[in-house]
PDB file of C-alpha atoms and ligand atoms in Angstrom:
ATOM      1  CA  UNK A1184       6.012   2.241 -19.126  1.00 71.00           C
ATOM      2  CA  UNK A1185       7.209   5.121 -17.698  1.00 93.00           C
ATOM      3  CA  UNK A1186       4.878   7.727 -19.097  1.00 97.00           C
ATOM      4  CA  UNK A1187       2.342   5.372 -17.258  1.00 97.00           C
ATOM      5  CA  UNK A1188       4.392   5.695 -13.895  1.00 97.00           C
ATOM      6  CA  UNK A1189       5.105   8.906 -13.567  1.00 98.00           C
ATOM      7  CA  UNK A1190       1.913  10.292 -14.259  1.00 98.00           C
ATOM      8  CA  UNK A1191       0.290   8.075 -11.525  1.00 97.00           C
ATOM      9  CA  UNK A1192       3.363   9.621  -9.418  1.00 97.00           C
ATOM     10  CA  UNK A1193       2.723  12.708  -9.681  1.00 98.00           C
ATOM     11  CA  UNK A1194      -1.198  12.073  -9.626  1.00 97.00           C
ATOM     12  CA  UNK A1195      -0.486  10.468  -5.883  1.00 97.00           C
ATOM     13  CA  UNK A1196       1.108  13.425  -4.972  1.00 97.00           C
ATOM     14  CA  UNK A1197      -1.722  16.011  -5.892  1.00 97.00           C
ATOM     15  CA  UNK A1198      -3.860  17.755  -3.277  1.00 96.00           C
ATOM     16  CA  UNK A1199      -7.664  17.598  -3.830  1.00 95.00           C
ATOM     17  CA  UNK A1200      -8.947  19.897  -5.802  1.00 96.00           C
ATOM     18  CA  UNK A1201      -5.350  20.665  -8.606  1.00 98.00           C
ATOM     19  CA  UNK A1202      -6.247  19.652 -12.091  1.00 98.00           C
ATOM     20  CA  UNK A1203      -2.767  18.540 -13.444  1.00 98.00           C
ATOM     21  CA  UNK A1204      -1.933  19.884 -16.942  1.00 99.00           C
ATOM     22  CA  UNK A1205       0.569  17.355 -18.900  1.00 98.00           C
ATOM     23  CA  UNK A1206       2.844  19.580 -20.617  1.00 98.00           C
ATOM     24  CA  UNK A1207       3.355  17.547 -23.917  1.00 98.00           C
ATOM     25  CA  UNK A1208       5.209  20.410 -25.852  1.00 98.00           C
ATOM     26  CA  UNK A1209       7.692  18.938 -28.435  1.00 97.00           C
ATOM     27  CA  UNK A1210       6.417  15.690 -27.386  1.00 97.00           C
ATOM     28  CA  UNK A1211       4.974  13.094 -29.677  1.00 97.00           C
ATOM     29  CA  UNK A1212       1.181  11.957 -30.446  1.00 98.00           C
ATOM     30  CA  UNK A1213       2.380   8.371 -29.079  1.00 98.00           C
ATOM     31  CA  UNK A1214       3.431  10.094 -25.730  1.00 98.00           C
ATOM     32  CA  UNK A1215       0.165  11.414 -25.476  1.00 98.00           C
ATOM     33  CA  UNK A1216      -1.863   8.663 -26.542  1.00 98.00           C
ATOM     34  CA  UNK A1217       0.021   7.268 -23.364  1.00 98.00           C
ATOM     35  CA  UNK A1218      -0.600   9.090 -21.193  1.00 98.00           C
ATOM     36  CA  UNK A1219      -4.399   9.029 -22.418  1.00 98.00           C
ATOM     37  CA  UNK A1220      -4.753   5.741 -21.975  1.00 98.00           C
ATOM     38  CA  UNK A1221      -3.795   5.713 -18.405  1.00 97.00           C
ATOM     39  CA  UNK A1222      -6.936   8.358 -18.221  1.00 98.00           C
ATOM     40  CA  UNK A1223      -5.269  12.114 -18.848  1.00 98.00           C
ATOM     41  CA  UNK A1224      -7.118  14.393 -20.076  1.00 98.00           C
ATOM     42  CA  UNK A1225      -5.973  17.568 -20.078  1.00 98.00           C
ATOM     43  CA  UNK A1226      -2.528  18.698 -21.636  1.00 98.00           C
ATOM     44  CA  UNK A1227      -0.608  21.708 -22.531  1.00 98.00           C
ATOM     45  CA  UNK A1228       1.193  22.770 -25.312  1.00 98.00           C
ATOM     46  CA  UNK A1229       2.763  26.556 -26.314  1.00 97.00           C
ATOM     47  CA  UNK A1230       2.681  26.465 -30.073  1.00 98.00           C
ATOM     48  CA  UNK A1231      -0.088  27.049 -31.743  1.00 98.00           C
ATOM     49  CA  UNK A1232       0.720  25.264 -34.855  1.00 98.00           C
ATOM     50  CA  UNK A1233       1.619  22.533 -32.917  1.00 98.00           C
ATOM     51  CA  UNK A1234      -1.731  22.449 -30.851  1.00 98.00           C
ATOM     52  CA  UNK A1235      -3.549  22.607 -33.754  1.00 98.00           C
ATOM     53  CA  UNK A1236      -1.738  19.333 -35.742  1.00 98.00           C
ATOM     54  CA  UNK A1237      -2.424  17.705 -32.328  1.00 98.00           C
ATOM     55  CA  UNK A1238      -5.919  18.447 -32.052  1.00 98.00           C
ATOM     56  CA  UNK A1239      -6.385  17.274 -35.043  1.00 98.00           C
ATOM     57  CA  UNK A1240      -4.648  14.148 -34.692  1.00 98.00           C
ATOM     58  CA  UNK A1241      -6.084  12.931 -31.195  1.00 98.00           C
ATOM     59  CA  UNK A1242      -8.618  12.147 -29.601  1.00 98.00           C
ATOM     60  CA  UNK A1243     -11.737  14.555 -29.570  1.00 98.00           C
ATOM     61  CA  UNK A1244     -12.577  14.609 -25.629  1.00 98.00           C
ATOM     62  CA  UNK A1245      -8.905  16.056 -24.960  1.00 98.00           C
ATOM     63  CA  UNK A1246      -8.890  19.141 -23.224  1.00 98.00           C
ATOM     64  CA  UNK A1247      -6.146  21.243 -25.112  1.00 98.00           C
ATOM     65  CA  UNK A1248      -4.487  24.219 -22.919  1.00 98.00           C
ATOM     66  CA  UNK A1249      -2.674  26.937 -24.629  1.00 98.00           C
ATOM     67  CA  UNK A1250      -0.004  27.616 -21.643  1.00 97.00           C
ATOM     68  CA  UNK A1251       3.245  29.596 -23.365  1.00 92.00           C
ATOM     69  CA  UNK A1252       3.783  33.135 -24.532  1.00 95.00           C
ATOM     70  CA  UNK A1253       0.813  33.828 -27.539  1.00 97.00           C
ATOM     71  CA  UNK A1254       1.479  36.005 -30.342  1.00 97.00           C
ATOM     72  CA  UNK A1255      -1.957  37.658 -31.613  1.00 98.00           C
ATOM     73  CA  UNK A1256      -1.038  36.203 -35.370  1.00 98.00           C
ATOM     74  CA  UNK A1257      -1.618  32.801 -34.272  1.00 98.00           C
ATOM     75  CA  UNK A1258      -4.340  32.880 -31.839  1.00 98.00           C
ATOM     76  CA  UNK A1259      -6.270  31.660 -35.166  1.00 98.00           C
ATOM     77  CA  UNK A1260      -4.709  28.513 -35.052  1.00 98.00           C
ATOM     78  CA  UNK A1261      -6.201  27.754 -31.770  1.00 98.00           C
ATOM     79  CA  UNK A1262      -9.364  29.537 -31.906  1.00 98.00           C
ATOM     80  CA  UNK A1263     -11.449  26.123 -32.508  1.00 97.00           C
ATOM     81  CA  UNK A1264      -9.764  23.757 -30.166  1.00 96.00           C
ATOM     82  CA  UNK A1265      -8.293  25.572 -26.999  1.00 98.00           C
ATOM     83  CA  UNK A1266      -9.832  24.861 -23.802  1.00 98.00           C
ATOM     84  CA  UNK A1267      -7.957  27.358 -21.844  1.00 99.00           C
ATOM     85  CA  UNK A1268      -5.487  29.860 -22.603  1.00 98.00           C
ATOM     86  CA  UNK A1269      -3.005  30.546 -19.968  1.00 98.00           C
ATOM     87  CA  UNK A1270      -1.360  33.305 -21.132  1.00 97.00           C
ATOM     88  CA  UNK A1271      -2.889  36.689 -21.856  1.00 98.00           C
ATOM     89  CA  UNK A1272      -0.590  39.163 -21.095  1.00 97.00           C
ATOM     90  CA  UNK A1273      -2.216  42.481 -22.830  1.00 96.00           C
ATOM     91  CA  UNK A1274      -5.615  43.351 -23.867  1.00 98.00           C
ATOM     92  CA  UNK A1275      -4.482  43.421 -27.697  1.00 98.00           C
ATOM     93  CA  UNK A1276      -4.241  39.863 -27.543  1.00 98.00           C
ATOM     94  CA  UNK A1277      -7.508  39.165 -25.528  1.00 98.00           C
ATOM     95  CA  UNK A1278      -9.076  41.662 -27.710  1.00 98.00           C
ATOM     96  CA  UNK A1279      -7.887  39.580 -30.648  1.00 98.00           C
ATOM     97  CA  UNK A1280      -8.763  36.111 -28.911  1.00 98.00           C
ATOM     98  CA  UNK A1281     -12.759  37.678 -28.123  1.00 98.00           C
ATOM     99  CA  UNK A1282     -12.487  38.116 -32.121  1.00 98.00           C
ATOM    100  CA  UNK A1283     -11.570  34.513 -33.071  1.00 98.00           C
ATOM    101  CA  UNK A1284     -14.025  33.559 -30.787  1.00 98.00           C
ATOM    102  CA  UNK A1285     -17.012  35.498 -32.268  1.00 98.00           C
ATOM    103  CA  UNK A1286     -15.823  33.521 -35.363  1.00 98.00           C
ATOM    104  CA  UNK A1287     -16.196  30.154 -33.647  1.00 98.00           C
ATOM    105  CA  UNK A1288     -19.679  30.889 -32.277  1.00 98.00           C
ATOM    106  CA  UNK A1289     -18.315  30.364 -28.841  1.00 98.00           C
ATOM    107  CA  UNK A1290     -16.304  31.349 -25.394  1.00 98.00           C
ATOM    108  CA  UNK A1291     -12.721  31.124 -25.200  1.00 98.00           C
ATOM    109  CA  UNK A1292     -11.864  30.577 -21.187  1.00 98.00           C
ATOM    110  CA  UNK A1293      -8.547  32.446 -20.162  1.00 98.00           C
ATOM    111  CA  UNK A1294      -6.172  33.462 -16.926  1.00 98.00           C
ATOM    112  CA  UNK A1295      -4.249  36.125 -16.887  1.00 98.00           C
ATOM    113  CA  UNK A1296      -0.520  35.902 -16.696  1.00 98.00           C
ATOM    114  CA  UNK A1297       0.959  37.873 -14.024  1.00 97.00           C
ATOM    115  CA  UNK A1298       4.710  38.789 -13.769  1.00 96.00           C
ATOM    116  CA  UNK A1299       6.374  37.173 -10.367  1.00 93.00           C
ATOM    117  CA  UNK A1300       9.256  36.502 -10.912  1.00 89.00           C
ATOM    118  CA  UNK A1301      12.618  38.169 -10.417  1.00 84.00           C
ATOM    119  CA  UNK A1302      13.667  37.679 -13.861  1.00 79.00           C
ATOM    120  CA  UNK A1303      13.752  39.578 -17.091  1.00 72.00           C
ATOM    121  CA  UNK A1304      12.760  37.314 -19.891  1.00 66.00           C
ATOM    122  CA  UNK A1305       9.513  35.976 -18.214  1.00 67.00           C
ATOM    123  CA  UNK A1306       6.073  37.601 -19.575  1.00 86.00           C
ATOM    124  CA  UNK A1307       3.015  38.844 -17.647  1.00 95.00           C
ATOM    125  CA  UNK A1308       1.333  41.489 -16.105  1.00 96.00           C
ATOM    126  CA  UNK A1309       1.796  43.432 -12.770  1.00 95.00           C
ATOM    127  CA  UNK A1310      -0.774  44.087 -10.188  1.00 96.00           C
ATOM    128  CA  UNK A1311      -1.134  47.937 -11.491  1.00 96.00           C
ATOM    129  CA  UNK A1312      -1.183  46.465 -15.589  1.00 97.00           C
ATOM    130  CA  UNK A1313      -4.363  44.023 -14.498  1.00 97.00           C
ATOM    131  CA  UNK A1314      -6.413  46.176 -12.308  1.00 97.00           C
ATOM    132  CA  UNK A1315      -5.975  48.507 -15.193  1.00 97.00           C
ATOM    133  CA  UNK A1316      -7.126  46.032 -18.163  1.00 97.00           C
ATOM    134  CA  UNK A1317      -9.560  44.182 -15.939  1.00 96.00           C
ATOM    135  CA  UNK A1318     -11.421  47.841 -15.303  1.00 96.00           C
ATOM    136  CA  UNK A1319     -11.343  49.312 -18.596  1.00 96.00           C
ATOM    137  CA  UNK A1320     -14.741  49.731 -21.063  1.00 96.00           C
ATOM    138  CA  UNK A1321     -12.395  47.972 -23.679  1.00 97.00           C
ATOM    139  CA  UNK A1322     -12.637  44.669 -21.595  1.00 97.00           C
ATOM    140  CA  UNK A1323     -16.015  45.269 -20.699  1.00 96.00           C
ATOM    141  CA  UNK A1324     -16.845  44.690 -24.132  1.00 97.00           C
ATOM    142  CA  UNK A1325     -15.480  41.730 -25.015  1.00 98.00           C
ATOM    143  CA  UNK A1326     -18.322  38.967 -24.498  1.00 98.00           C
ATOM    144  CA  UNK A1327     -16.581  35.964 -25.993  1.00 98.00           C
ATOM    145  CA  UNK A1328     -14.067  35.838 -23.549  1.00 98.00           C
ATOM    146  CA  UNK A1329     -14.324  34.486 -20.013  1.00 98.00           C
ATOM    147  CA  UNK A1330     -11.484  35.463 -17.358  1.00 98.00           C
ATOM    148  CA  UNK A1331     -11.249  32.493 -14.816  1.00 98.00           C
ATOM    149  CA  UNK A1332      -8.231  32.992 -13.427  1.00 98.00           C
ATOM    150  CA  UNK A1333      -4.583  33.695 -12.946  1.00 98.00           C
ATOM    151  CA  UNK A1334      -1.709  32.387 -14.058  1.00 98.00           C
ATOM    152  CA  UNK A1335       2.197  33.072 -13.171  1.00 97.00           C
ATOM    153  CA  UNK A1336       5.404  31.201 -13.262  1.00 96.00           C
ATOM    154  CA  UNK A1337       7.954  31.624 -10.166  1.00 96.00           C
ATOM    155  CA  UNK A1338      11.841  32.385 -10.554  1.00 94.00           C
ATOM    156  CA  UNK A1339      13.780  29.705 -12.006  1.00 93.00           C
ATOM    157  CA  UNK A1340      16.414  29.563  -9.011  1.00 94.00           C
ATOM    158  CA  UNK A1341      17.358  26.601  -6.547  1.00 95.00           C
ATOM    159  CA  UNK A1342      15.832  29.103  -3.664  1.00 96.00           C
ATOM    160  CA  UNK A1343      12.529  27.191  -2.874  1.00 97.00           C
ATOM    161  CA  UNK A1344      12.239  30.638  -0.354  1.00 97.00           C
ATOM    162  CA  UNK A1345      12.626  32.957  -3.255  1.00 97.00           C
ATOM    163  CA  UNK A1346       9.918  30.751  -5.278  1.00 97.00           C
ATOM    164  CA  UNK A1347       7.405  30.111  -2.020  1.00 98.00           C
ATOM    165  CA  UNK A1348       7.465  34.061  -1.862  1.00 98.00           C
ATOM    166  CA  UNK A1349       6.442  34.571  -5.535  1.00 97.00           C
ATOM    167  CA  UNK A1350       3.472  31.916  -5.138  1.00 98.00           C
ATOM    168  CA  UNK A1351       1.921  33.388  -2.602  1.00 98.00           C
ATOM    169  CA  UNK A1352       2.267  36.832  -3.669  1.00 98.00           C
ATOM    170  CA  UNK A1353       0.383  34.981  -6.650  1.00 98.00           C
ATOM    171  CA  UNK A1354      -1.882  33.383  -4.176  1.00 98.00           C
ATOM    172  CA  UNK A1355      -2.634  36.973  -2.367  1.00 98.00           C
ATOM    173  CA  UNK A1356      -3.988  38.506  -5.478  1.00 98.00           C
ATOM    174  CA  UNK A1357      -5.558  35.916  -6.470  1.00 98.00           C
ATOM    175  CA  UNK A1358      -7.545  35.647  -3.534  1.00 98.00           C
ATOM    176  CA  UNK A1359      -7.698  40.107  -3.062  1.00 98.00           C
ATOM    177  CA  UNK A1360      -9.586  40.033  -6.506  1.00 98.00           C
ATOM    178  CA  UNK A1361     -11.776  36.689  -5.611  1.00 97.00           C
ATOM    179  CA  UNK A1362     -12.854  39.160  -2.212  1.00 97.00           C
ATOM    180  CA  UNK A1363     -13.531  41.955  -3.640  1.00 96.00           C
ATOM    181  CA  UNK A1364     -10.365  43.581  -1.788  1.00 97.00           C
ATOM    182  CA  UNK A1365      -9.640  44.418  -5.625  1.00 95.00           C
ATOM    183  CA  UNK A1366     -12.619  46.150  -7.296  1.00 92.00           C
ATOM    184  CA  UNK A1367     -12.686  44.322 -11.664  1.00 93.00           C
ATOM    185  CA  UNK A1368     -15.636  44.032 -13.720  1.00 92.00           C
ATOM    186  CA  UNK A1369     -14.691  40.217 -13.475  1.00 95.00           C
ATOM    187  CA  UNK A1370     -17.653  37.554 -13.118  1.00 95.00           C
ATOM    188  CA  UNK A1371     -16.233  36.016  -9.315  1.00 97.00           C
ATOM    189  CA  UNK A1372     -18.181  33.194  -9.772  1.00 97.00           C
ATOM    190  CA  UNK A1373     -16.450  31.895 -12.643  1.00 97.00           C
ATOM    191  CA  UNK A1374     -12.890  33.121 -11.287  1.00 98.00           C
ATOM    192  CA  UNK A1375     -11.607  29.860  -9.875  1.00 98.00           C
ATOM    193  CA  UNK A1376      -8.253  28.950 -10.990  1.00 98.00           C
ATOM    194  CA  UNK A1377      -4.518  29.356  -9.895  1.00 98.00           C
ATOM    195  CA  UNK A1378      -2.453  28.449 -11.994  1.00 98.00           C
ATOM    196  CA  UNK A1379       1.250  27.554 -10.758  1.00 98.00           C
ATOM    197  CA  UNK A1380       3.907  24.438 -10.509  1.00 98.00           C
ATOM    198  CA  UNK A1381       6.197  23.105 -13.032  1.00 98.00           C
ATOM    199  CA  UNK A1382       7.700  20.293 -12.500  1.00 98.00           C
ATOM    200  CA  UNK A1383      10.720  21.863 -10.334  1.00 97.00           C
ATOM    201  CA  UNK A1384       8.311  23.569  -7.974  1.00 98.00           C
ATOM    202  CA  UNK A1385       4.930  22.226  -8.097  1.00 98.00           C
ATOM    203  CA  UNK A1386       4.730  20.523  -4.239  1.00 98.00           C
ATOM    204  CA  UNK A1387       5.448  24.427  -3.123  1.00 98.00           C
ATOM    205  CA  UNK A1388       2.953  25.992  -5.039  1.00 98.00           C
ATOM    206  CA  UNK A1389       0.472  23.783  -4.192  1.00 98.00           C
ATOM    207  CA  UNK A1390       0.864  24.364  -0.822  1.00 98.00           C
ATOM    208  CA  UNK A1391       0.613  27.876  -1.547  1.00 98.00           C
ATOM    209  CA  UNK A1392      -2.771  27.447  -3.067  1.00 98.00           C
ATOM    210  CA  UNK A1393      -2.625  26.366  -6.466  1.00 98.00           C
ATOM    211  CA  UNK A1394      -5.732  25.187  -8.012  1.00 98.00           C
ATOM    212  CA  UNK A1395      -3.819  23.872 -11.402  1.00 99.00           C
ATOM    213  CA  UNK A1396      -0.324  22.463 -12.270  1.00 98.00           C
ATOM    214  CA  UNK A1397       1.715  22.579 -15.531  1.00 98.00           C
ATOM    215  CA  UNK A1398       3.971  19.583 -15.567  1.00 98.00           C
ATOM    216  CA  UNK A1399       6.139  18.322 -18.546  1.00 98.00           C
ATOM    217  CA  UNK A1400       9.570  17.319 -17.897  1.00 97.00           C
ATOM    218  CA  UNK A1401       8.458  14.764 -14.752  1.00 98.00           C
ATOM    219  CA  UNK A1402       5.770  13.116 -16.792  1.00 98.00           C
ATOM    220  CA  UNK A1403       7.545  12.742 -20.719  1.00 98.00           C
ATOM    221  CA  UNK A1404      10.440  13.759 -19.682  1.00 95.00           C
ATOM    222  CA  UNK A1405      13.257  15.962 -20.328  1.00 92.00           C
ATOM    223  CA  UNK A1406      12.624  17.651 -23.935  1.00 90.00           C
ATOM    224  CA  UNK A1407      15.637  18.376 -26.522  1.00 82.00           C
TER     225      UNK A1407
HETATM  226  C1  PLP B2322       7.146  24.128 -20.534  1.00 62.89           C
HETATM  227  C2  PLP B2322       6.232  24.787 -19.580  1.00 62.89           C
HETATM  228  C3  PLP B2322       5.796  24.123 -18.414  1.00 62.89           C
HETATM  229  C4  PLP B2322       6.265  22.732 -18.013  1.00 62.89           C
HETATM  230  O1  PLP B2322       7.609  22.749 -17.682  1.00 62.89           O
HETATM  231  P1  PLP B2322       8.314  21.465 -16.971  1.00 62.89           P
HETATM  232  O2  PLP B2322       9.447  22.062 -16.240  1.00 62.89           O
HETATM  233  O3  PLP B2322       8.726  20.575 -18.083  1.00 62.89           O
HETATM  234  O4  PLP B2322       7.304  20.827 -16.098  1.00 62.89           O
HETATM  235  C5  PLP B2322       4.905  24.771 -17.592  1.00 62.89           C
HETATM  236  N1  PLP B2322       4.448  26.009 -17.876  1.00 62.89           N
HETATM  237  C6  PLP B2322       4.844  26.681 -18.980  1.00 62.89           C
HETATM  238  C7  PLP B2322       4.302  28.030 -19.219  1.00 62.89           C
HETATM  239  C8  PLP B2322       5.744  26.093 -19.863  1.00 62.89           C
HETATM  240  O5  PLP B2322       6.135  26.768 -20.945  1.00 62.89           O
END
């Protein structure tokens, strides 16, 4: 099958330590349950509707990642089932996703997304926007919320330079914050993951120090 072949692929092909996210967006319960039976565990989806129905659907030890652009109306749908959101981009949203969580009895793990790329329609925060949210008393007071991480996508551009360059500017803050370099009221010990790499660009970010890849397209492929 080729679900089955180009997972293992791309699982030959990833350096120790990268949890690989399979981007099943748009994709059908049967491509999952394929992918699950060749021992994936962890996928990512960007609607929340969609995530939900899915959750529901499959099997219970699935690790369910929120990864697209959240609107603060549907963080309910997810509330119960998400593993990880990748994609808090203001502290409304967080502020809403500490809420849902109160209601769940439990901790919602997030990254932040952080703006790298040289385009106009991508989401995310800039170096000045997160050292601000990560040091305010609002975030302080959110305890059903844990930040472990960042997230960013790179240009979408044939220039692998262009792309290296946005990774490890990533990579650079990332590790500034992990340091100390950056003073946040963020808990270090649980700020561990990098998440970058699609399926276009995920052999350069790793070797720019991602921790965690988002791949779709080369594992289900393309979508309509
Ligand atoms: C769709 C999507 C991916 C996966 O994209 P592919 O090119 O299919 O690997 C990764 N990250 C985010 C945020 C996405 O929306």
């Amino acid at each position: 099958m080729l679900i089955a072949s180009n997972l293992q692929r791309i699982k030959n092909e990833l350096q120790k330590g990268v949890t690989l996210v399979a981007v099943s967006k748009t994709k059908p319960n049967e491509a999952i349950k394929a992918a699950y039976a060749e021992g994936q565990r962890v996928f990512g989806e960007n609607r929340p509707q969609e995530l939900k129905a899915k959750a529901d659907a499959l099997p219970q030890d699935i690790e369910w990642h929120m990864i697209g652009h959240l609107q603060s109306n549907k963080v309910k749908y997810i509330a119960p089932y998400v593993s990880l959101i990748h994609s808090i981009d203001k502290l409304s949203l967080l502020q809403e996703v500490n809420k849902r969580a109160i209601q769940h009895q439990r901790v919602i793990r997030v990254l932040l997304q952080i703006y790298i790329a040289k385009e106009d329609s991508k989401f995310g925060l800039n170096k000045d926007e997160l050292i601000e949210l990560v040091n305010s008393e609002a975030f302080q007071r959110l305890k059903n919320i844990q930040v472990v991480g960042l997230m960013g996508m790179a240009t979408n551009t044939d220039s692998d330079l262009l792309v290296r360059g946005e990774f490890a500017e990533l990579k650079q803050l990332f590790d500034q914050i992990k340091k100390g370099e950056i003073s946040t009221r963020l808990d270090l010990t649980q700020f561990t993951i990098l998440s970058m790499g699609m399926s276009g660009d995920y052999t350069i970010a790793m070797e720019e120090g991602s921790t965690m890849v988002r791949i779709g397209s080369s594992i289900f492929g393309l979508r309509d």
